[in-house]
GROMACS .gro file of C-alpha atoms in nm:
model
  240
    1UNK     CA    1   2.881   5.241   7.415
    2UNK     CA    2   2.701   4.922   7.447
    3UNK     CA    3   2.855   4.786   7.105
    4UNK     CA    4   3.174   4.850   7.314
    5UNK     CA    5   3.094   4.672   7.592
    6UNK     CA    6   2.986   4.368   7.479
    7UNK     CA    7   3.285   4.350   7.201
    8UNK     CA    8   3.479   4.405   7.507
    9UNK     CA    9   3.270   4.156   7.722
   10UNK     CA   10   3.334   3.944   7.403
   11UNK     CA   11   3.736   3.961   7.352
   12UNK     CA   12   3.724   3.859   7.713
   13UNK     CA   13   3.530   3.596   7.727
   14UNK     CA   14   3.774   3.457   7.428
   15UNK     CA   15   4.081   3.516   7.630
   16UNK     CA   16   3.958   3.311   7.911
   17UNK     CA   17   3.839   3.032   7.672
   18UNK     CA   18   4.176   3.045   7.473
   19UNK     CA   19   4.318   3.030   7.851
   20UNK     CA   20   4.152   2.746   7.935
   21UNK     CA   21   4.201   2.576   7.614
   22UNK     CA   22   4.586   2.658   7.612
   23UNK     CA   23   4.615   2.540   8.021
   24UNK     CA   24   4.410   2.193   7.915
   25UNK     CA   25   4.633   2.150   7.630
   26UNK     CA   26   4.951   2.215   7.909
   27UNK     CA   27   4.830   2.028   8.138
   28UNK     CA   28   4.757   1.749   7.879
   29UNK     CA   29   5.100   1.720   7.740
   30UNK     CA   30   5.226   1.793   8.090
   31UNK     CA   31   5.077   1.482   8.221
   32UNK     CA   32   5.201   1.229   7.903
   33UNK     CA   33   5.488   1.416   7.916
   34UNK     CA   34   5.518   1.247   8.344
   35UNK     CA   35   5.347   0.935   8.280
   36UNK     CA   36   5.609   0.868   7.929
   37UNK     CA   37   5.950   0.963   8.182
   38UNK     CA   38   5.775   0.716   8.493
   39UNK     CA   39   5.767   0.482   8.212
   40UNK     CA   40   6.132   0.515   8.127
   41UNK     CA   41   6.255   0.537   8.457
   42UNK     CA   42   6.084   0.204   8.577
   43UNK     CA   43   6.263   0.041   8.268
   44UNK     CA   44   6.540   0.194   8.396
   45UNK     CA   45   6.479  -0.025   8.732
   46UNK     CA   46   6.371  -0.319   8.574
   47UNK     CA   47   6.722  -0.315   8.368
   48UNK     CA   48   6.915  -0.201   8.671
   49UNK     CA   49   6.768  -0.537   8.913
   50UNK     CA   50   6.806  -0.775   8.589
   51UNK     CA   51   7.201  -0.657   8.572
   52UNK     CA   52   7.233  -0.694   8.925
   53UNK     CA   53   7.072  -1.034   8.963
   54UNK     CA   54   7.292  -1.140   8.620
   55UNK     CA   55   7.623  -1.020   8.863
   56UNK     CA   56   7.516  -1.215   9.129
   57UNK     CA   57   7.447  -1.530   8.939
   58UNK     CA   58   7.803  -1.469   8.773
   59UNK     CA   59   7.996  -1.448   9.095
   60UNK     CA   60   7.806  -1.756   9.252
   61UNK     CA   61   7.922  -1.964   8.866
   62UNK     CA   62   8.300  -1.827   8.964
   63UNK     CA   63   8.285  -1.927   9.316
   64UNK     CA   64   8.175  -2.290   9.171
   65UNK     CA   65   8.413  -2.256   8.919
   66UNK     CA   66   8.676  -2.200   9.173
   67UNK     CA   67   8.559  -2.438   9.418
   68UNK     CA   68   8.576  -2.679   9.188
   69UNK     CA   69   8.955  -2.599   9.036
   70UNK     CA   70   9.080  -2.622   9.459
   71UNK     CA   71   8.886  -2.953   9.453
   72UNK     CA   72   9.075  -3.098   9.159
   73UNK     CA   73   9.414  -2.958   9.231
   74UNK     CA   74   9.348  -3.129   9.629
   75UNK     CA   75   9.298  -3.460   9.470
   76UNK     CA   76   9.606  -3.466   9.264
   77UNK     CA   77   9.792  -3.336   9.578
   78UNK     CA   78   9.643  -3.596   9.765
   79UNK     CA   79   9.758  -3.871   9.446
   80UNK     CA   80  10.067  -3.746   9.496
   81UNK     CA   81  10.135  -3.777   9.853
   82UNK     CA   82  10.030  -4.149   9.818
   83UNK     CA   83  10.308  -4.243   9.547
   84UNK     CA   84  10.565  -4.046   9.797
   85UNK     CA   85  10.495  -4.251  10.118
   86UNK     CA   86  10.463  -4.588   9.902
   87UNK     CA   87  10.801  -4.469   9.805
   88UNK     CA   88  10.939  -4.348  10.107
   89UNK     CA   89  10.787  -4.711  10.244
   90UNK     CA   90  10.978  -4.887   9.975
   91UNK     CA   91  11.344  -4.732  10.052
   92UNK     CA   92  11.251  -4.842  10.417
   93UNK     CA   93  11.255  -5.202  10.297
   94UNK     CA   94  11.228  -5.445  10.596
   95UNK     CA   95  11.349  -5.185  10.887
   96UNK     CA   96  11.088  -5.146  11.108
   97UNK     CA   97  11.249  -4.856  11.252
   98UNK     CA   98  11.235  -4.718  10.922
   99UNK     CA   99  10.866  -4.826  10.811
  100UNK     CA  100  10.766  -4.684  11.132
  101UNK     CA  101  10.885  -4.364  11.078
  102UNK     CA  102  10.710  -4.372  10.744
  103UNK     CA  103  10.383  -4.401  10.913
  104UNK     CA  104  10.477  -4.130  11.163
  105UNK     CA  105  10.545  -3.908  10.870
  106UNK     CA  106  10.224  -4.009  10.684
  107UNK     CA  107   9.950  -3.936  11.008
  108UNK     CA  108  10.143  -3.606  11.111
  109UNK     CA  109  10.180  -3.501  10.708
  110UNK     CA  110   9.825  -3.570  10.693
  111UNK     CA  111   9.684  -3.371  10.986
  112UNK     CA  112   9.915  -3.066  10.909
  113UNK     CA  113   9.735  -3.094  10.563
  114UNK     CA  114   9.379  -3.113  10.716
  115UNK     CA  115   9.459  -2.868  10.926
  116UNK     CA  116   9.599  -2.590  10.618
  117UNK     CA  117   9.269  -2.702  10.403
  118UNK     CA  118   9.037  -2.637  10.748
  119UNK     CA  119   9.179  -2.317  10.792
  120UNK     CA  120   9.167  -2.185  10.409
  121UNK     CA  121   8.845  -2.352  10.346
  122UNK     CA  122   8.735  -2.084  10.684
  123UNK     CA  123   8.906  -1.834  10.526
  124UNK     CA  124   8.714  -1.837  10.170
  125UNK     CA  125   8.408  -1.855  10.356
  126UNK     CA  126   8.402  -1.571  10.584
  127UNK     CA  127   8.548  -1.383  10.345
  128UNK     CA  128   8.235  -1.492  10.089
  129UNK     CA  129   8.014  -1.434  10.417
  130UNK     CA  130   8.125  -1.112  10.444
  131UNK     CA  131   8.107  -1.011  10.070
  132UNK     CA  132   7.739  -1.150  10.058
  133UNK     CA  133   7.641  -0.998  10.366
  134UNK     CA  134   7.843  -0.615  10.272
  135UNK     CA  135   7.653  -0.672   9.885
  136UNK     CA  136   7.306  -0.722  10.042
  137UNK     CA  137   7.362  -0.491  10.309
  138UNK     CA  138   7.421  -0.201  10.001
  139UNK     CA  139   7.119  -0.355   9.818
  140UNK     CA  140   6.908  -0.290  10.057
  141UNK     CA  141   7.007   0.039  10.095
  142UNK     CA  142   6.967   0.136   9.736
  143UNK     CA  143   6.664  -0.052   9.723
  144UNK     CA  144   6.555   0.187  10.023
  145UNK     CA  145   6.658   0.463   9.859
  146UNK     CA  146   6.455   0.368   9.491
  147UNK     CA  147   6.166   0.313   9.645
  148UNK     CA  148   6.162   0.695   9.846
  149UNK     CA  149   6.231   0.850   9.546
  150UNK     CA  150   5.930   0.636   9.362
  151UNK     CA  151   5.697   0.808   9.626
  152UNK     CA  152   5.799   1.123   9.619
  153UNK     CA  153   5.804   1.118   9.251
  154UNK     CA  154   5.456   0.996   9.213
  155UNK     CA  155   5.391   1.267   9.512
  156UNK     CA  156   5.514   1.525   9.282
  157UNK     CA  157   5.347   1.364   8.971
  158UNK     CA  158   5.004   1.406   9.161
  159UNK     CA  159   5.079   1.738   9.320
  160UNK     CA  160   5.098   1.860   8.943
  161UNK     CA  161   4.801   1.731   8.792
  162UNK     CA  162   4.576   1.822   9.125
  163UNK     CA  163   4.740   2.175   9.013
  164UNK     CA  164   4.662   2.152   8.630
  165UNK     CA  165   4.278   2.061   8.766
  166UNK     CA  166   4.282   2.313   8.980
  167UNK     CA  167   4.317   2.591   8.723
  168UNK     CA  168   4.711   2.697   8.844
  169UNK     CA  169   4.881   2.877   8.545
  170UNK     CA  170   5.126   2.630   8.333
  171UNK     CA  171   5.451   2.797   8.475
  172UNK     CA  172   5.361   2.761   8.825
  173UNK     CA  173   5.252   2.383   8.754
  174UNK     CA  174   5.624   2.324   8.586
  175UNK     CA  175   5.856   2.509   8.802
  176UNK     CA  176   5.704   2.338   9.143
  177UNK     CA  177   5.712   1.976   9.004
  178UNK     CA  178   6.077   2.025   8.879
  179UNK     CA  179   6.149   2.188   9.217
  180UNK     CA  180   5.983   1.879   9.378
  181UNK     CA  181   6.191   1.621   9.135
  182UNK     CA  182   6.537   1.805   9.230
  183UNK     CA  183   6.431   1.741   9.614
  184UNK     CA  184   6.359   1.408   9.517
  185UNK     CA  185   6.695   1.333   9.288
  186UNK     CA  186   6.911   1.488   9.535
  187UNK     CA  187   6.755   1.301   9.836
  188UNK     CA  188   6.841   1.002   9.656
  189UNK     CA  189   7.185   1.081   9.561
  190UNK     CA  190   7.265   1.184   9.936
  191UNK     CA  191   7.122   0.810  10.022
  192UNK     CA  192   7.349   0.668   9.796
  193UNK     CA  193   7.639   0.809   9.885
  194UNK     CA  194   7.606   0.762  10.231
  195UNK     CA  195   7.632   0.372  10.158
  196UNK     CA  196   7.973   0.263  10.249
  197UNK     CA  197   8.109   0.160   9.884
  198UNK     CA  198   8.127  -0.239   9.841
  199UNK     CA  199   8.472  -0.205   9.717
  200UNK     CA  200   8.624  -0.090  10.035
  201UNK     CA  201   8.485  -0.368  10.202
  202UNK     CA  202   8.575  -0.628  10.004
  203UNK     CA  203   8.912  -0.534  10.012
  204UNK     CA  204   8.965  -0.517  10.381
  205UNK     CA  205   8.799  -0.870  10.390
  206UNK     CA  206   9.030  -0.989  10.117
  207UNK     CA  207   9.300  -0.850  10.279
  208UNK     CA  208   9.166  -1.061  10.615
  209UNK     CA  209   9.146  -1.354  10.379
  210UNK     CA  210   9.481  -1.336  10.261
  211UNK     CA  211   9.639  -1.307  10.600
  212UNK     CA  212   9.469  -1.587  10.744
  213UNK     CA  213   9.576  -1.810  10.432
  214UNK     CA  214   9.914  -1.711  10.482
  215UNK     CA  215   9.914  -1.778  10.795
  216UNK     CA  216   9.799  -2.141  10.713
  217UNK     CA  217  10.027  -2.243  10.492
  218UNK     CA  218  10.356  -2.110  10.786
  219UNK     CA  219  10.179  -2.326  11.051
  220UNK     CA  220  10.175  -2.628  10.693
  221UNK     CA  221  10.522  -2.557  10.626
  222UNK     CA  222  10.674  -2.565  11.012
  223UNK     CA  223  10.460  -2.894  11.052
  224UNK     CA  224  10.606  -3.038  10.706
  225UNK     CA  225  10.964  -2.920  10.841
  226UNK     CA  226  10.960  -3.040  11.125
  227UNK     CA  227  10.747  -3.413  10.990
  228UNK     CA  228  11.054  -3.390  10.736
  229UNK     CA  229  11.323  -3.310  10.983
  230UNK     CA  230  11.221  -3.666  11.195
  231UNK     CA  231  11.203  -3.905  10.915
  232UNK     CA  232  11.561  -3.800  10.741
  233UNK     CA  233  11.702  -3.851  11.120
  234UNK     CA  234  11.485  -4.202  11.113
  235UNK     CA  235  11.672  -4.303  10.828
  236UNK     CA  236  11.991  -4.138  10.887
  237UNK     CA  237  12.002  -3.998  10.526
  238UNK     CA  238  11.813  -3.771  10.344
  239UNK     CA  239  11.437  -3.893  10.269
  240UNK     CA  240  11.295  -3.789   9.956
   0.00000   0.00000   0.00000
């Protein structure tokens, strides 16, 4: 009976040590298993705010790129508006009557064109205002949302190992953390989606944009008409 016992005492004692081995060796993988995925998804970040930043650089090089196209097309509109009043000025000839009218063309041409450039120039930039402010406002939200889901992943990361330590069997250990890390993904998608979307923004700004250029260049044209409509009765003929 005692050779019993203590083969039974013994068979025990090597199921709690093969236990123990097999939870160390769980809890081991477990653990590299965490740390190797935390590694991934922080590469995953780092690649994420290195695309972002390379968008944002891009769209700054088109608005430059842009800015300087409306520069270069003004100054050739402004060239050409020069050879039309020295012409306009040279089919006057001597008539003062004429040369004056020329000159009251020329200032109220000129302010109806500062006044269409002031008002697109305010359109492009509340519309960029209010891209730039509806982009950061969305970065900052997702930014938010990253960094809650970093802490309650490394909650969850710590939760488990505290558990391996603490002797809790492997499937216990497993099921909780991935029960904590589908709390944690689905908080974060629920963040995310609250966040207005950028594109809806930007095209009720560009819509705003577009209005208030078209609305610039009626107000240029009735000006220009009207500029027009003065100097051909000036010089009783058609002035081109």
């Amino acid at each position: 009976i005692a050779d019993r016992e203590e083969k039974r005492d013994e068979m025990q004692a090597n199921r709690e040590e093969k236990r123990a081995e097999m939870q160390e060796q769980f809890c081991t993988r477990f653990v590299s298993g965490v740390e190797a995925q935390k590694s991934r998804l922080g590469e995953r970040y780092q690649n994420t705010w290195e695309k972002r930043a390379d968008r944002y650089g891009k769209m700054e090089q088109n608005r430059d790129d842009r800015d300087e196209k409306l520069d270069g097309n003004r100054d050739e509109q402004d060239a050409k508006r020069v050879e039309w009043y020295e012409k306009l000025k040279t089919k006057a000839g001597t008539d003062a009557t004429k040369l004056a009218a020329v000159e009251t063309f020329k200032s109220e041409m000129e302010a109806a064109v500062a006044a269409r450039r002031a008002a697109v120039d305010t359109a492009i930039e509340t519309f960029r205002a209010g891209v730039d402010s509806s982009l950061k406002g969305r970065k900052s939200g997702v930014d938010t949302a990253a960094m809650a889901f970093k802490t309650s992943y490394e909650a969850a990361i710590a939760e488990a190992k505290s558990a391996c330590d603490g002797g809790t069997d492997a499937k216990t250990v497993r099921d909780e953390f991935q029960s904590d890390m589908k709390t944690a993904r689905d908080a974060f998608q629920t963040s995310r989606q609250s966040l207005e979307k950028v594109s809806e923004e930007v095209k009720a700004l560009a819509e705003t944009k577009n209005t208030a250029i078209k609305a610039a260049m009626s107000a240029f044209k009735t000006a220009a008409d009207a500029a027009q409509a003065k100097l051909k009765a000036a010089f009783g003929t058609t002035a081109e």
